């Protein structure tokens, strides 16, 4: 039995030393110029069944990964690399996009919506800092013209491939335009910190919109009417009616001659206007520094899906605890 075991080990060892079968190359891309052929600075990169003939100097300048890779390989041998585990598009196509986007052959390929994610991923994979800068510039300059769901995909790629804060910040205002339901549905595409920042921005925007709504309603309360005589100064016009203006914020009414002051809110438009909410217990401002009244806990629990104590019969009209008054003695 010991002899059989030795023979089995010898077979395994001999099998491991056998030369590996090389993949047949069925396609080739030549990015060399005439100067490269004269100086002999060509490099052969094989991705699956596709060979890429590239300039060593250009590739080392564009990518630190290949700069270190060439130090461990002889000059004229084929270098096989693994590009990505993603099969669509093919790894050869992905590598071609990478090469044409970071090496001028003869000009750099423009980054598009179709090639953006591949260029972002491979710029990190092959340590191509120049391509990383190009991807960042493309996102910053174009994200404002894209739909919010596209901006969310770009933000997801920025987080996944660890692009800097400036690029992520350029995507946030566009992503924040999505509805709350869409943000919750695609919550897995962003970090918890980014999700919290977007919700905080949307909530502060709601506070400002509430101020705008109340201001618009107030402007609608201002009205003008034609009467025979101004009730304030007694002004009349022969054969014509006098136009008077009602200003509810000043509690005044009068014609253009006796009433020169306009809307009080318009005069304070440069200041911070504040909207308020009236609950059964208080008049509370709608802003980011005021706590909610305790009577809002039940409503918040519903939206959070949290359990909340059942409402007692004595609290149906008011959630505020009632103070018990001393009982009267019967005479």
Tab-separated table of C-alpha atoms in Angstrom:
chain	number	residue	atom	x	y	z
A	1	UNK	CA	0.000	0.000	0.000
A	2	UNK	CA	2.866	2.373	0.762
A	3	UNK	CA	4.338	1.796	-2.697
A	4	UNK	CA	1.044	2.553	-4.409
A	5	UNK	CA	0.763	5.795	-2.496
A	6	UNK	CA	4.230	6.860	-3.660
A	7	UNK	CA	3.339	6.155	-7.263
A	8	UNK	CA	0.185	8.255	-6.921
A	9	UNK	CA	2.168	11.182	-5.538
A	10	UNK	CA	4.654	10.905	-8.377
A	11	UNK	CA	1.837	11.041	-10.906
A	12	UNK	CA	0.382	14.166	-9.282
A	13	UNK	CA	3.781	15.861	-9.226
A	14	UNK	CA	4.486	15.055	-12.835
A	15	UNK	CA	1.056	16.341	-13.828
A	16	UNK	CA	1.613	19.673	-12.051
A	17	UNK	CA	4.927	20.193	-13.872
A	18	UNK	CA	3.431	19.739	-17.295
A	19	UNK	CA	3.398	22.913	-19.427
A	20	UNK	CA	0.119	24.824	-19.480
A	21	UNK	CA	-1.790	24.984	-22.717
A	22	UNK	CA	-1.744	28.450	-24.183
A	23	UNK	CA	-4.967	29.945	-25.488
A	24	UNK	CA	-5.061	30.518	-29.201
A	25	UNK	CA	-5.152	34.191	-30.159
A	26	UNK	CA	-8.000	34.891	-32.562
A	27	UNK	CA	-7.995	38.691	-32.544
A	28	UNK	CA	-5.371	41.388	-32.336
A	29	UNK	CA	-5.224	45.168	-31.821
A	30	UNK	CA	-2.089	47.065	-32.817
A	31	UNK	CA	-1.626	50.428	-31.070
A	32	UNK	CA	2.054	50.818	-31.992
A	33	UNK	CA	3.376	53.664	-34.104
A	34	UNK	CA	6.409	53.671	-36.377
A	35	UNK	CA	8.690	54.973	-33.622
A	36	UNK	CA	7.781	52.014	-31.394
A	37	UNK	CA	8.842	49.555	-34.100
A	38	UNK	CA	12.202	51.317	-34.475
A	39	UNK	CA	12.967	51.507	-30.751
A	40	UNK	CA	11.573	48.076	-29.918
A	41	UNK	CA	9.440	49.288	-27.005
A	42	UNK	CA	6.441	47.131	-27.821
A	43	UNK	CA	4.584	45.005	-25.286
A	44	UNK	CA	2.164	42.154	-25.952
A	45	UNK	CA	-0.806	41.947	-23.566
A	46	UNK	CA	-3.173	38.998	-23.987
A	47	UNK	CA	-6.726	39.161	-22.648
A	48	UNK	CA	-8.483	35.832	-23.180
A	49	UNK	CA	-8.105	35.282	-26.956
A	50	UNK	CA	-7.216	38.873	-27.898
A	51	UNK	CA	-3.689	40.288	-28.174
A	52	UNK	CA	-2.974	43.987	-27.648
A	53	UNK	CA	0.287	45.383	-29.030
A	54	UNK	CA	1.107	48.465	-26.968
A	55	UNK	CA	3.928	50.900	-26.306
A	56	UNK	CA	5.655	50.063	-23.022
A	57	UNK	CA	6.562	53.689	-22.335
A	58	UNK	CA	3.012	54.961	-22.808
A	59	UNK	CA	1.509	52.150	-20.758
A	60	UNK	CA	3.991	52.627	-17.894
A	61	UNK	CA	3.265	56.360	-17.900
A	62	UNK	CA	-0.504	55.776	-17.764
A	63	UNK	CA	-0.602	52.865	-15.297
A	64	UNK	CA	1.489	52.061	-12.219
A	65	UNK	CA	0.169	48.504	-12.374
A	66	UNK	CA	1.798	47.801	-15.748
A	67	UNK	CA	4.924	49.684	-14.727
A	68	UNK	CA	5.467	47.129	-11.958
A	69	UNK	CA	4.273	44.238	-14.120
A	70	UNK	CA	6.880	44.823	-16.824
A	71	UNK	CA	9.663	44.564	-14.249
A	72	UNK	CA	8.871	40.876	-13.732
A	73	UNK	CA	8.469	39.845	-17.390
A	74	UNK	CA	10.863	39.566	-20.265
A	75	UNK	CA	10.648	42.029	-23.080
A	76	UNK	CA	9.130	39.998	-25.925
A	77	UNK	CA	6.945	37.484	-24.104
A	78	UNK	CA	3.151	37.553	-24.060
A	79	UNK	CA	1.700	38.785	-20.774
A	80	UNK	CA	-1.695	37.360	-19.919
A	81	UNK	CA	-3.807	39.396	-17.509
A	82	UNK	CA	-7.235	39.056	-15.917
A	83	UNK	CA	-9.233	42.201	-16.532
A	84	UNK	CA	-12.527	41.680	-14.768
A	85	UNK	CA	-14.995	39.088	-13.599
A	86	UNK	CA	-17.767	40.869	-15.485
A	87	UNK	CA	-18.609	39.062	-18.719
A	88	UNK	CA	-20.722	41.730	-20.440
A	89	UNK	CA	-19.114	43.472	-22.203
A	90	UNK	CA	-16.323	40.987	-22.760
A	91	UNK	CA	-13.036	41.482	-20.863
A	92	UNK	CA	-11.279	42.198	-24.170
A	93	UNK	CA	-13.749	44.980	-24.949
A	94	UNK	CA	-13.362	46.396	-21.453
A	95	UNK	CA	-9.579	46.432	-21.789
A	96	UNK	CA	-9.820	48.069	-25.229
A	97	UNK	CA	-11.947	50.860	-23.731
A	98	UNK	CA	-9.392	51.257	-20.969
A	99	UNK	CA	-6.449	51.454	-23.385
A	100	UNK	CA	-8.125	53.888	-25.767
A	101	UNK	CA	-9.259	56.120	-22.866
A	102	UNK	CA	-5.862	56.509	-21.184
A	103	UNK	CA	-3.377	56.177	-24.078
A	104	UNK	CA	-3.537	58.489	-27.135
A	105	UNK	CA	-3.743	56.219	-30.158
A	106	UNK	CA	-3.497	58.682	-31.832
A	107	UNK	CA	-6.093	60.587	-29.720
A	108	UNK	CA	-7.764	59.775	-26.428
A	109	UNK	CA	-11.199	58.186	-26.633
A	110	UNK	CA	-13.984	60.321	-25.165
A	111	UNK	CA	-15.626	58.902	-22.053
A	112	UNK	CA	-19.335	58.227	-22.573
A	113	UNK	CA	-22.216	56.983	-20.467
A	114	UNK	CA	-21.600	53.470	-21.837
A	115	UNK	CA	-17.888	53.348	-20.994
A	116	UNK	CA	-17.930	55.347	-17.749
A	117	UNK	CA	-18.321	52.504	-15.242
A	118	UNK	CA	-15.728	50.355	-17.020
A	119	UNK	CA	-13.225	53.206	-17.071
A	120	UNK	CA	-13.867	53.976	-13.393
A	121	UNK	CA	-13.393	50.343	-12.379
A	122	UNK	CA	-10.303	49.674	-14.497
A	123	UNK	CA	-8.685	52.972	-13.537
A	124	UNK	CA	-8.647	51.629	-9.979
A	125	UNK	CA	-7.803	48.078	-11.068
A	126	UNK	CA	-4.735	49.162	-13.066
A	127	UNK	CA	-3.863	52.243	-10.954
A	128	UNK	CA	-4.333	54.690	-13.841
A	129	UNK	CA	-4.551	58.028	-12.045
A	130	UNK	CA	-4.928	60.020	-15.251
A	131	UNK	CA	-8.022	58.060	-16.238
A	132	UNK	CA	-9.425	58.493	-12.728
A	133	UNK	CA	-9.144	62.265	-13.141
A	134	UNK	CA	-10.857	62.096	-16.546
A	135	UNK	CA	-13.749	60.061	-15.106
A	136	UNK	CA	-14.124	62.509	-12.216
A	137	UNK	CA	-14.200	65.465	-14.599
A	138	UNK	CA	-16.800	63.761	-16.806
A	139	UNK	CA	-19.114	63.138	-13.843
A	140	UNK	CA	-18.792	66.655	-12.414
A	141	UNK	CA	-19.442	68.309	-15.789
A	142	UNK	CA	-22.322	66.087	-16.958
A	143	UNK	CA	-24.249	64.797	-13.941
A	144	UNK	CA	-26.453	67.915	-13.794
A	145	UNK	CA	-27.909	67.126	-17.227
A	146	UNK	CA	-28.781	63.506	-16.405
A	147	UNK	CA	-31.933	62.005	-14.906
A	148	UNK	CA	-31.875	61.441	-11.121
A	149	UNK	CA	-31.848	57.647	-11.482
A	150	UNK	CA	-28.766	57.894	-13.739
A	151	UNK	CA	-27.093	60.167	-11.192
A	152	UNK	CA	-27.856	57.535	-8.547
A	153	UNK	CA	-26.026	54.915	-10.627
A	154	UNK	CA	-23.039	57.242	-10.972
A	155	UNK	CA	-23.077	57.900	-7.228
A	156	UNK	CA	-23.162	54.149	-6.607
A	157	UNK	CA	-20.105	53.691	-8.827
A	158	UNK	CA	-18.288	56.537	-7.037
A	159	UNK	CA	-18.897	54.843	-3.703
A	160	UNK	CA	-18.017	51.373	-5.004
A	161	UNK	CA	-14.757	52.463	-6.655
A	162	UNK	CA	-13.869	54.961	-3.912
A	163	UNK	CA	-13.833	58.203	-5.868
A	164	UNK	CA	-13.227	61.347	-3.842
A	165	UNK	CA	-15.804	63.427	-1.963
A	166	UNK	CA	-15.924	66.162	-4.606
A	167	UNK	CA	-17.240	63.756	-7.241
A	168	UNK	CA	-19.783	62.273	-4.835
A	169	UNK	CA	-20.978	65.746	-3.811
A	170	UNK	CA	-21.634	66.637	-7.459
A	171	UNK	CA	-24.106	63.732	-7.705
A	172	UNK	CA	-25.980	64.363	-4.442
A	173	UNK	CA	-28.237	67.309	-5.531
A	174	UNK	CA	-29.449	65.360	-8.565
A	175	UNK	CA	-30.020	62.155	-6.603
A	176	UNK	CA	-31.943	64.121	-3.958
A	177	UNK	CA	-34.574	64.967	-6.605
A	178	UNK	CA	-35.806	61.370	-6.465
A	179	UNK	CA	-38.998	60.726	-4.562
A	180	UNK	CA	-38.778	59.418	-1.024
A	181	UNK	CA	-40.245	56.086	-2.171
A	182	UNK	CA	-37.556	55.721	-4.864
A	183	UNK	CA	-34.789	56.563	-2.412
A	184	UNK	CA	-36.044	53.924	0.002
A	185	UNK	CA	-36.324	51.383	-2.816
A	186	UNK	CA	-32.722	51.982	-3.945
A	187	UNK	CA	-31.297	52.503	-0.483
A	188	UNK	CA	-28.860	49.619	-1.006
A	189	UNK	CA	-27.080	51.632	-3.719
A	190	UNK	CA	-25.706	54.208	-1.272
A	191	UNK	CA	-24.088	54.279	2.121
A	192	UNK	CA	-26.056	55.051	5.266
A	193	UNK	CA	-24.218	58.360	5.661
A	194	UNK	CA	-25.094	59.484	2.122
A	195	UNK	CA	-28.699	58.335	2.552
A	196	UNK	CA	-29.007	60.315	5.809
A	197	UNK	CA	-27.508	63.457	4.213
A	198	UNK	CA	-29.974	63.275	1.306
A	199	UNK	CA	-32.958	62.878	3.647
A	200	UNK	CA	-31.769	65.796	5.787
A	201	UNK	CA	-31.457	67.991	2.680
A	202	UNK	CA	-34.943	67.017	1.475
A	203	UNK	CA	-36.427	67.752	4.919
A	204	UNK	CA	-34.815	71.200	5.081
A	205	UNK	CA	-36.129	71.807	1.576
A	206	UNK	CA	-39.646	70.944	2.805
A	207	UNK	CA	-39.311	73.552	5.560
A	208	UNK	CA	-38.410	76.196	2.967
A	209	UNK	CA	-41.280	75.110	0.709
A	210	UNK	CA	-43.707	75.460	3.622
A	211	UNK	CA	-42.592	79.081	4.026
A	212	UNK	CA	-43.103	79.635	0.295
A	213	UNK	CA	-46.608	78.112	0.445
A	214	UNK	CA	-47.708	80.341	3.325
A	215	UNK	CA	-46.192	83.366	1.612
A	216	UNK	CA	-48.082	82.600	-1.605
A	217	UNK	CA	-51.352	82.192	0.296
A	218	UNK	CA	-50.731	85.504	2.030
A	219	UNK	CA	-50.134	87.259	-1.298
A	220	UNK	CA	-53.491	85.930	-2.503
A	221	UNK	CA	-55.154	87.613	0.500
A	222	UNK	CA	-54.118	91.013	-0.863
A	223	UNK	CA	-56.849	92.269	-3.158
A	224	UNK	CA	-58.076	95.445	-4.838
A	225	UNK	CA	-61.602	96.677	-5.469
A	226	UNK	CA	-63.162	99.753	-7.110
A	227	UNK	CA	-65.532	101.761	-4.911
A	228	UNK	CA	-67.176	105.162	-5.101
A	229	UNK	CA	-65.312	106.600	-2.085
A	230	UNK	CA	-62.153	105.651	-0.190
A	231	UNK	CA	-63.190	104.578	3.322
A	232	UNK	CA	-59.981	105.924	4.843
A	233	UNK	CA	-59.469	109.393	3.361
A	234	UNK	CA	-62.875	109.944	1.740
A	235	UNK	CA	-61.400	110.508	-1.701
A	236	UNK	CA	-63.831	110.483	-4.665
A	237	UNK	CA	-63.510	110.902	-8.408
A	238	UNK	CA	-66.191	112.557	-10.513
A	239	UNK	CA	-67.883	110.014	-12.699
A	240	UNK	CA	-65.269	107.393	-11.843
A	241	UNK	CA	-64.620	104.872	-9.103
A	242	UNK	CA	-61.681	104.848	-6.708
A	243	UNK	CA	-59.420	101.810	-6.491
A	244	UNK	CA	-58.650	100.735	-2.917
A	245	UNK	CA	-56.185	98.096	-1.741
A	246	UNK	CA	-56.664	95.718	1.179
A	247	UNK	CA	-53.476	94.871	3.110
A	248	UNK	CA	-54.338	92.184	5.678
A	249	UNK	CA	-50.846	91.942	7.201
A	250	UNK	CA	-51.079	95.619	8.287
A	251	UNK	CA	-54.826	95.435	8.871
A	252	UNK	CA	-55.242	98.491	6.658
A	253	UNK	CA	-57.338	99.458	3.669
A	254	UNK	CA	-57.076	102.546	1.503
A	255	UNK	CA	-56.433	104.018	-1.912
A	256	UNK	CA	-53.080	104.626	-3.540
A	257	UNK	CA	-52.955	108.194	-2.214
A	258	UNK	CA	-53.524	107.535	1.502
A	259	UNK	CA	-52.043	104.054	1.684
A	260	UNK	CA	-48.430	104.123	0.570
A	261	UNK	CA	-47.124	101.125	2.506
A	262	UNK	CA	-47.096	97.774	0.759
A	263	UNK	CA	-47.060	94.213	2.022
A	264	UNK	CA	-45.208	93.805	5.277
A	265	UNK	CA	-43.880	90.384	4.297
A	266	UNK	CA	-42.456	91.705	1.035
A	267	UNK	CA	-40.525	94.349	2.961
A	268	UNK	CA	-39.069	91.571	5.129
A	269	UNK	CA	-38.369	89.264	2.210
A	270	UNK	CA	-34.646	89.649	2.807
A	271	UNK	CA	-35.035	88.267	6.320
A	272	UNK	CA	-35.658	84.662	7.289
A	273	UNK	CA	-39.379	83.955	7.179
A	274	UNK	CA	-40.699	81.189	9.390
A	275	UNK	CA	-43.633	78.827	8.897
A	276	UNK	CA	-45.498	77.462	11.927
A	277	UNK	CA	-47.614	74.408	12.646
A	278	UNK	CA	-50.523	74.480	15.093
A	279	UNK	CA	-50.993	71.258	17.042
A	280	UNK	CA	-53.488	70.848	19.934
A	281	UNK	CA	-50.826	71.886	22.428
A	282	UNK	CA	-48.605	74.544	20.897
A	283	UNK	CA	-47.706	76.679	17.904
A	284	UNK	CA	-44.412	75.213	16.718
A	285	UNK	CA	-42.050	76.546	14.031
A	286	UNK	CA	-41.219	74.257	11.124
A	287	UNK	CA	-37.427	74.229	11.084
A	288	UNK	CA	-34.425	72.020	11.762
A	289	UNK	CA	-33.853	73.236	15.333
A	290	UNK	CA	-37.294	72.670	16.908
A	291	UNK	CA	-38.318	69.346	18.426
A	292	UNK	CA	-41.660	67.829	17.513
A	293	UNK	CA	-44.494	67.980	20.039
A	294	UNK	CA	-45.038	64.770	22.018
A	295	UNK	CA	-48.425	64.319	20.341
A	296	UNK	CA	-46.608	63.639	17.043
A	297	UNK	CA	-45.019	60.445	18.402
A	298	UNK	CA	-47.966	58.320	17.304
A	299	UNK	CA	-47.806	59.633	13.738
A	300	UNK	CA	-44.022	59.143	13.619
A	301	UNK	CA	-44.401	55.595	14.941
A	302	UNK	CA	-46.763	54.777	12.060
A	303	UNK	CA	-44.244	55.962	9.450
A	304	UNK	CA	-41.371	54.206	11.209
A	305	UNK	CA	-43.320	50.975	11.539
A	306	UNK	CA	-42.674	50.983	15.268
A	307	UNK	CA	-44.949	49.810	18.038
A	308	UNK	CA	-46.649	52.488	20.109
A	309	UNK	CA	-48.886	52.157	23.187
A	310	UNK	CA	-52.568	52.023	22.373
A	311	UNK	CA	-54.527	55.201	22.933
A	312	UNK	CA	-56.499	55.113	26.144
A	313	UNK	CA	-60.175	56.156	26.120
A	314	UNK	CA	-59.465	59.138	28.384
A	315	UNK	CA	-56.774	60.354	25.963
A	316	UNK	CA	-58.885	60.306	22.809
A	317	UNK	CA	-59.396	64.082	22.760
A	318	UNK	CA	-55.973	65.070	24.026
A	319	UNK	CA	-52.761	63.142	24.458
A	320	UNK	CA	-51.587	65.516	27.141
A	321	UNK	CA	-52.011	64.074	30.660
A	322	UNK	CA	-54.894	65.664	32.497
A	323	UNK	CA	-54.263	67.156	35.935
A	324	UNK	CA	-56.741	65.803	38.420
A	325	UNK	CA	-58.512	68.507	40.435
A	326	UNK	CA	-59.384	67.883	44.114
A	327	UNK	CA	-62.834	66.400	44.533
A	328	UNK	CA	-65.501	68.532	46.165
A	329	UNK	CA	-67.060	67.391	49.382
A	330	UNK	CA	-70.784	66.989	49.226
A	331	UNK	CA	-72.660	69.143	51.640
